[in-house]
C-alpha positions as a Python dict, from the first residue, in 0.01 Angstrom:
ca = {
    (1, 'X'): (0, 0, 0),
    (2, 'X'): (-121, -269, 267),
    (3, 'X'): (-458, -118, 327),
    (4, 'X'): (-563, -184, -27),
    (5, 'X'): (-919, -158, -90),
    (6, 'X'): (-971, 15, 254),
    (7, 'X'): (-676, 253, 218),
    (8, 'X'): (-940, 573, 198),
    (9, 'X'): (-1073, 452, 536),
    (10, 'X'): (-724, 402, 683),
    (11, 'X'): (-613, 754, 563),
    (12, 'X'): (-932, 903, 686),
    (13, 'X'): (-858, 746, 1032),
    (14, 'X'): (-492, 841, 1036),
    (15, 'X'): (-532, 1195, 910),
    (16, 'X'): (-887, 1292, 992),
    (17, 'X'): (-988, 1318, 626),
    (18, 'X'): (-951, 1148, 296),
    (19, 'X'): (-946, 1345, -30),
    (20, 'X'): (-1027, 1038, -243),
    (21, 'X'): (-1253, 719, -228),
    (22, 'X'): (-1109, 348, -325),
    (23, 'X'): (-1338, 202, -577),
    (24, 'X'): (-1370, -172, -575),
    (25, 'X'): (-1328, -368, -905),
    (26, 'X'): (-1446, -735, -927),
    (27, 'X'): (-1243, -984, -1107),
    (28, 'X'): (-1407, -1319, -1172),
    (29, 'X'): (-1268, -1642, -1313),
    (30, 'X'): (-1409, -1964, -1425),
    (31, 'X'): (-1207, -2293, -1377),
    (32, 'X'): (-1274, -2593, -1588),
    (33, 'X'): (-1161, -2944, -1486),
    (34, 'X'): (-1072, -3204, -1712),
    (35, 'X'): (-985, -3578, -1703),
    (36, 'X'): (-748, -3531, -1989),
    (37, 'X'): (-434, -3293, -2028),
    (38, 'X'): (-501, -2948, -2161),
    (39, 'X'): (-361, -2854, -2499),
    (40, 'X'): (-276, -2506, -2393),
    (41, 'X'): (81, -2465, -2363),
    (42, 'X'): (84, -2083, -2354),
    (43, 'X'): (-165, -1827, -2210),
    (44, 'X'): (-404, -1696, -2484),
    (45, 'X'): (-382, -1321, -2434),
    (46, 'X'): (-635, -1087, -2580),
    (47, 'X'): (-573, -738, -2721),
    (48, 'X'): (-607, -491, -2407),
    (49, 'X'): (-859, -215, -2407),
    (50, 'X'): (-833, 123, -2219),
    (51, 'X'): (-1020, -18, -1940),
    (52, 'X'): (-879, -382, -1888),
    (53, 'X'): (-606, -617, -2012),
    (54, 'X'): (-878, -852, -2136),
    (55, 'X'): (-987, -1195, -2057),
    (56, 'X'): (-708, -1449, -2053),
    (57, 'X'): (-729, -1830, -2112),
    (58, 'X'): (-452, -2056, -1950),
    (59, 'X'): (-410, -2384, -1805),
    (60, 'X'): (-330, -2442, -1444),
    (61, 'X'): (-65, -2669, -1288),
    (62, 'X'): (-352, -2912, -1232),
    (63, 'X'): (-447, -2949, -1583),
    (64, 'X'): (-749, -2716, -1544),
    (65, 'X'): (-840, -2444, -1800),
    (66, 'X'): (-877, -2100, -1656),
    (67, 'X'): (-1072, -1820, -1806),
    (68, 'X'): (-1053, -1471, -1677),
    (69, 'X'): (-1026, -1219, -1490),
    (70, 'X'): (-1311, -996, -1560),
    (71, 'X'): (-1255, -634, -1433),
    (72, 'X'): (-1606, -497, -1335),
    (73, 'X'): (-1665, -172, -1116),
    (74, 'X'): (-1877, -236, -812),
    (75, 'X'): (-2032, -31, -527),
    (76, 'X'): (-1963, -276, -219),
    (77, 'X'): (-1622, -342, -80),
    (78, 'X'): (-1753, -647, 99),
    (79, 'X'): (-1964, -836, -185),
    (80, 'X'): (-1783, -1157, -275),
    (81, 'X'): (-2101, -1317, -444),
    (82, 'X'): (-2062, -1465, -781),
    (83, 'X'): (-2239, -1287, -1055),
    (84, 'X'): (-2422, -1552, -1254),
    (85, 'X'): (-2443, -1338, -1571),
    (86, 'X'): (-2073, -1272, -1565),
    (87, 'X'): (-1999, -1645, -1524),
    (88, 'X'): (-2237, -1713, -1820),
    (89, 'X'): (-2033, -1468, -2027),
    (90, 'X'): (-1724, -1634, -1925),
    (91, 'X'): (-1861, -1977, -2018),
    (92, 'X'): (-1933, -1828, -2357),
    (93, 'X'): (-1585, -1677, -2392),
    (94, 'X'): (-1432, -2028, -2319),
}
């Protein structure tokens, strides 16, 4: 499905109608830089829920610690702004 988030619009333009609507889900990450090597050798994987795989903690190739992603439903397909409340929750999770 190359249309992704806009696949319902592509189907509507191609077939004149769409029986469903693509609903966006936002995934936010927090990336923490360090002057020292990270001690995380393997991803820390939470227990998944019915709604999400959970929030992971892992190290990047550049010795950064990454926390995320979230999986929050949203209305807008174009809103790419950072939700500061979610960022604060990820900070607490780290």
